[in-house]
mmCIF file of C-alpha atoms in Angstrom:
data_model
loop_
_atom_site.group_PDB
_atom_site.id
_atom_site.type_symbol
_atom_site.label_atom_id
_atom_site.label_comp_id
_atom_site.label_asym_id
_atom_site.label_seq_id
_atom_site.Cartn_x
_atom_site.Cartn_y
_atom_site.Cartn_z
ATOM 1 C CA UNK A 70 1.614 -14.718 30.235
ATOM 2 C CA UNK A 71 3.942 -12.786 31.967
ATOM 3 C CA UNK A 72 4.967 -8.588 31.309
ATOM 4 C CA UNK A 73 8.218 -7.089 32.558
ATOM 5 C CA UNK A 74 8.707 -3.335 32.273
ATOM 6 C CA UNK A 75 11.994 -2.263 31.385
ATOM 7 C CA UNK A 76 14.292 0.326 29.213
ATOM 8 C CA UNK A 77 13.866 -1.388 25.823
ATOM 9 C CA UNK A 78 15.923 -0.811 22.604
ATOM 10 C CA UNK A 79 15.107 -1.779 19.272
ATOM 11 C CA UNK A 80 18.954 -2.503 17.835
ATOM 12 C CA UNK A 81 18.774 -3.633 14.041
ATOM 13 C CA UNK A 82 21.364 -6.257 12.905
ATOM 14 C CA UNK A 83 23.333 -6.610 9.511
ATOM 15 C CA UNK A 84 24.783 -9.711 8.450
ATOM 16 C CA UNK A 85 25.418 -12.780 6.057
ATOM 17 C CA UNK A 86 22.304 -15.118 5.949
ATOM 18 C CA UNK A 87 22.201 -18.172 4.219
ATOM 19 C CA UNK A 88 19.123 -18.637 2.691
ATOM 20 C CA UNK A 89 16.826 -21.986 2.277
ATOM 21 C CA UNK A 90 17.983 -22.624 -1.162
ATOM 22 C CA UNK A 91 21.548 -22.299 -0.305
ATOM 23 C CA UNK A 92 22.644 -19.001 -1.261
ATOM 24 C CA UNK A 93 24.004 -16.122 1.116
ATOM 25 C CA UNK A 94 22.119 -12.706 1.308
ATOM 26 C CA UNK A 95 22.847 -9.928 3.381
ATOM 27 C CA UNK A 96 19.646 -9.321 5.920
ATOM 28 C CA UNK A 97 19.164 -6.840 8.477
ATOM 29 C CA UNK A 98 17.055 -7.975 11.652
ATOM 30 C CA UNK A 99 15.625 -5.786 14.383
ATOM 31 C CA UNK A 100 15.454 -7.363 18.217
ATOM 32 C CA UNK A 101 14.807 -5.733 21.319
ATOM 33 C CA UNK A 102 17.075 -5.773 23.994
ATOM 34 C CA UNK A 103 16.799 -4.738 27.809
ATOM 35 C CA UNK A 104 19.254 -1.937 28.634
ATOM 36 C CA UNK A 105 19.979 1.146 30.168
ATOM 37 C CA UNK A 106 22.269 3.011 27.737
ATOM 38 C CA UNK A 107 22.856 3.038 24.212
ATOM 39 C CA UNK A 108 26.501 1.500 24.982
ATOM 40 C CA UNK A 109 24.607 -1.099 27.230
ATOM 41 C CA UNK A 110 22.296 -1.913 24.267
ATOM 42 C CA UNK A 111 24.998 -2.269 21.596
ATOM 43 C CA UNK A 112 26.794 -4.655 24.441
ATOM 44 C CA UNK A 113 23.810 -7.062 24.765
ATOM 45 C CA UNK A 114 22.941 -8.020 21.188
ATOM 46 C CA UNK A 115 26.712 -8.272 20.091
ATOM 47 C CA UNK A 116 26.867 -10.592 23.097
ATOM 48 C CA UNK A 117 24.032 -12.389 22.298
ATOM 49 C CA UNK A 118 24.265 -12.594 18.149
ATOM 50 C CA UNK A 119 27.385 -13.483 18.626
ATOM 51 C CA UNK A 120 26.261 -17.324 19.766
ATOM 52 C CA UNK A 121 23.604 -17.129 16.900
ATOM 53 C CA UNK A 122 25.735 -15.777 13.812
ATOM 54 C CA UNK A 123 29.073 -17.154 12.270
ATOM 55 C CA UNK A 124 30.840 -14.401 10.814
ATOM 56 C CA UNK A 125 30.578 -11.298 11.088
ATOM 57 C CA UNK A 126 27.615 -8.974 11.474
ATOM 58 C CA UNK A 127 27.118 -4.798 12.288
ATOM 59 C CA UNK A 128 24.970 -3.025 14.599
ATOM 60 C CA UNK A 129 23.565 -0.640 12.382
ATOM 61 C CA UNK A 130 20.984 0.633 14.594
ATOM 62 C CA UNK A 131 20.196 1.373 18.450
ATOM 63 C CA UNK A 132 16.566 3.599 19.166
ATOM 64 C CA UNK A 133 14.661 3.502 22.441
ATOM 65 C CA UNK A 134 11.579 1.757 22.734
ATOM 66 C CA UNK A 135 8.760 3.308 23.885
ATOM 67 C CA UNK A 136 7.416 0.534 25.203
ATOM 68 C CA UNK A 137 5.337 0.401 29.244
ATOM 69 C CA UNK A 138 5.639 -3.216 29.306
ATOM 70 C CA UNK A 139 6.549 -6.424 26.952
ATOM 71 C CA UNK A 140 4.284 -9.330 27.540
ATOM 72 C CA UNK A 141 5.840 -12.621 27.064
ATOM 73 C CA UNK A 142 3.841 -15.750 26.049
ATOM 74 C CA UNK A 143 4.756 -19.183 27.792
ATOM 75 C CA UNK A 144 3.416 -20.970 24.495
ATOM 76 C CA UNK A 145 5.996 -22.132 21.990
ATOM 77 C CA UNK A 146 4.237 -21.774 19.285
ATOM 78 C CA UNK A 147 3.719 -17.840 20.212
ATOM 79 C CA UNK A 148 6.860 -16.567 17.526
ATOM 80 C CA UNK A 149 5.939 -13.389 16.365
ATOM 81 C CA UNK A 150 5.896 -9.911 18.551
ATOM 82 C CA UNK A 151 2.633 -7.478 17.624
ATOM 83 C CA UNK A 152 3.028 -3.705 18.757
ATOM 84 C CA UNK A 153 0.005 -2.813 20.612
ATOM 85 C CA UNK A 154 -1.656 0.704 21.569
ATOM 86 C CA UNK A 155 -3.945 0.180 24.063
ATOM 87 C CA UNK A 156 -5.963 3.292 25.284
ATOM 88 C CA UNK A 157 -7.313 3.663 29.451
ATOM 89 C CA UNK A 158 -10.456 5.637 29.793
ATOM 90 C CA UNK A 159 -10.828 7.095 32.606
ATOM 91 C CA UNK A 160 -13.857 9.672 33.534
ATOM 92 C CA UNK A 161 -12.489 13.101 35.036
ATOM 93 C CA UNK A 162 -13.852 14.165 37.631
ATOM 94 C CA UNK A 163 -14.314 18.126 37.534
ATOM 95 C CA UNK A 164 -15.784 17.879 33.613
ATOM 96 C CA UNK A 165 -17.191 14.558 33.734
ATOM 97 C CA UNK A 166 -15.613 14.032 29.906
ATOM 98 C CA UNK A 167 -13.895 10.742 28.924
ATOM 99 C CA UNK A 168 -10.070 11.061 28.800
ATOM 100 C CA UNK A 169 -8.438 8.468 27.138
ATOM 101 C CA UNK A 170 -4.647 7.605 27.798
ATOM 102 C CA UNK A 171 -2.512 5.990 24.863
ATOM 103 C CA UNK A 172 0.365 3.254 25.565
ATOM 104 C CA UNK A 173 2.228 1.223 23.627
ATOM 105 C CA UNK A 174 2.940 -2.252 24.429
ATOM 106 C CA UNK A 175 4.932 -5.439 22.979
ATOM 107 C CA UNK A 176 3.141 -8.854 22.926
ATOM 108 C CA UNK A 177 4.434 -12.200 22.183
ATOM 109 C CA UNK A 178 1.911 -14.453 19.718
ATOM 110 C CA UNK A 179 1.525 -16.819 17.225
ATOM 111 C CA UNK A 180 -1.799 -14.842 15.320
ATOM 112 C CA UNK A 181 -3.455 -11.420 16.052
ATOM 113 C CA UNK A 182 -6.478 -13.117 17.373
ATOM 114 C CA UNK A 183 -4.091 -14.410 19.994
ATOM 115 C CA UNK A 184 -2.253 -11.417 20.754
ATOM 116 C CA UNK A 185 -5.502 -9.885 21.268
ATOM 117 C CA UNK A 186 -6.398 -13.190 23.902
ATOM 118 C CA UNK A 187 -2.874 -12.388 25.912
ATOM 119 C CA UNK A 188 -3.913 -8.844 26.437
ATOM 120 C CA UNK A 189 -7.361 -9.324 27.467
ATOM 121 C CA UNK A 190 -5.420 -12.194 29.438
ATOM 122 C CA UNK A 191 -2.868 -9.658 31.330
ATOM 123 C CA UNK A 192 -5.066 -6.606 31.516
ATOM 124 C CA UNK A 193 -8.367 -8.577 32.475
ATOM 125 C CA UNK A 194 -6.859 -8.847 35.702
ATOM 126 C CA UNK A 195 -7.054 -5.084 36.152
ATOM 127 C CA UNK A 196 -9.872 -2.531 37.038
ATOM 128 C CA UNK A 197 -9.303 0.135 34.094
ATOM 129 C CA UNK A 198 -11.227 -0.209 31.719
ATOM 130 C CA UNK A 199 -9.166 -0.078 27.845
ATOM 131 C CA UNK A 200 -9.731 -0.446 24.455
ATOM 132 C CA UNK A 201 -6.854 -1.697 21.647
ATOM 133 C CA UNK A 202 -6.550 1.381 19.998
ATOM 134 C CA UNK A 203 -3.914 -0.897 16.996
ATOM 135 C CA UNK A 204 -2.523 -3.624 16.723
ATOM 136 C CA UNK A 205 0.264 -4.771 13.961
ATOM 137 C CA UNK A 206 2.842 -7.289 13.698
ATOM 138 C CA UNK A 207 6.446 -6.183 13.847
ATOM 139 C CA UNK A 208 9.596 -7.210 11.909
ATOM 140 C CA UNK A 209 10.963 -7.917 15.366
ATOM 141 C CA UNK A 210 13.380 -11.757 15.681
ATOM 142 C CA UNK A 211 13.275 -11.520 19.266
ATOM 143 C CA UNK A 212 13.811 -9.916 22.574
ATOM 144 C CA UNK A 213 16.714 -10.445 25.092
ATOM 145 C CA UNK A 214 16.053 -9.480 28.835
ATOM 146 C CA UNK A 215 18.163 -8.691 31.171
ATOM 147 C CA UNK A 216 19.157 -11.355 33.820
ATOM 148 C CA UNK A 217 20.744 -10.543 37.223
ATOM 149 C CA UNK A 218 23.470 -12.562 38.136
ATOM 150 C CA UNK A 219 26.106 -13.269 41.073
ATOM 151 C CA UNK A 220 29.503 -12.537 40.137
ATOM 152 C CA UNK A 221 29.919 -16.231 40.530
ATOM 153 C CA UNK A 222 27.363 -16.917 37.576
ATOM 154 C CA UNK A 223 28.396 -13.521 35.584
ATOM 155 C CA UNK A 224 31.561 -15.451 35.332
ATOM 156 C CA UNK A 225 29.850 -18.501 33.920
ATOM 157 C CA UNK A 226 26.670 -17.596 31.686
ATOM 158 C CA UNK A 227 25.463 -15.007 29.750
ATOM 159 C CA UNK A 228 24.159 -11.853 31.210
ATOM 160 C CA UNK A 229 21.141 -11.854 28.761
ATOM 161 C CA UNK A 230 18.648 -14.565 27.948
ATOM 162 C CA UNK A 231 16.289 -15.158 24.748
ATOM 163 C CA UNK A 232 12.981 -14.503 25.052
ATOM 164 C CA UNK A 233 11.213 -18.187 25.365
#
C-alpha cells in the first residue's frame, strides 16, 4: 500500500457506452483526479478520457474532494475505491475527556474486508490510536495522479497516470 495526499476532485463523465449485449447507452462515470484548480481538474480527465473513450463525452461535473489521503493498493485485483471515515482519539489534556477527530479517506480494494486490511495496513504503522467510523463503496472508475515531468518528457507522455 501506498497513500499520497493531494488536492483531489471528483469530475463526473458523460458519454456513449456500449454495453455487453451490444447496444449504446449514455453513462455518466465519476473519477478522481489530482489537481489544483477547477480548470486544472477539467484539463486532466479530458486528457486522460480522451485515450479511453471514442467519441465524444462531457464533463458534467468538477467538486473538491475532501479527501487527507488516497491509499493505493499494489494488488490487481484491488478495483473498487471505498470512502472511509476514520476517527483519532486523542485524550485532552486539561479535561481528561476523549476527543475524537473525523477524516475522510479513499482506499483502493477488491472487498470491504480488504479495504478494512489496507487501513489497518497503512495506519498500523502509526501511534494514534483510530477507529473506522464508515466505510462504503463508491461509484468511483478510477483515480488519475498527478506525475511530474521534465519538459523533455511533458513533451512525450502524459502528464497524468491511471491509478494501478
Amino acid at each position: 500500500m501506498r497513500s499520497r495526499t493531494a488536492n483531489w476532485y471528483e469530475t463526473t463523465v458523460r458519454y456513449e457506452k456500449t454495453i455487453e449485449d451490444g447496444t449504446v447507452k449514455k453513462v455518466s462515470e465519476l473519477y478522481v483526479v489530482d489537481a489544483l484548480s477547477f480548470g486544472e481538474a477539467e484539463e486532466a480527465i479530458t486528457r486522460e478520457m480522451s485515450a479511453y473513450i471514442s467519441g465524444e463525452f462531457e464533463v458534467k461535473n468538477i467538486n473538491p474532494a475532501a479527501y487527507g489521503e488516497i491509499f493505493f493498493s499494489e494488488n490487481a485485483n484491488d478495483d473498487r475505491w471505498y470512502k472511509t471515515k476514520l476517527q483519532f482519539i486523542t485524550i485532552d489534556e486539561k479535561t481528561e475527556k476523549e476527543k475524537r477527530t473525523s477524516v475522510t479517506y479513499l482506499v483502493q480494494a477488491a472487498t470491504i474486508n480488504s479495504a478494512i486490511k489496507n487501513i489497518d495496513d497503512v495506519m498500523g504503522g502509526t501511534m494514534i490510536d483510530y477507529v473506522i467510523a464508515n466505510i462504503s463503496e463508491t461509484r468511483i472508475m478510477d483515480v488519475f495522479e498527478h506525475k511530474a515531468t521534465t519538459k523533455a518528457e511533458a513533451d512525450d507522455k502524459p502528464e497524468y497516470e491511471e491509478a494501478k
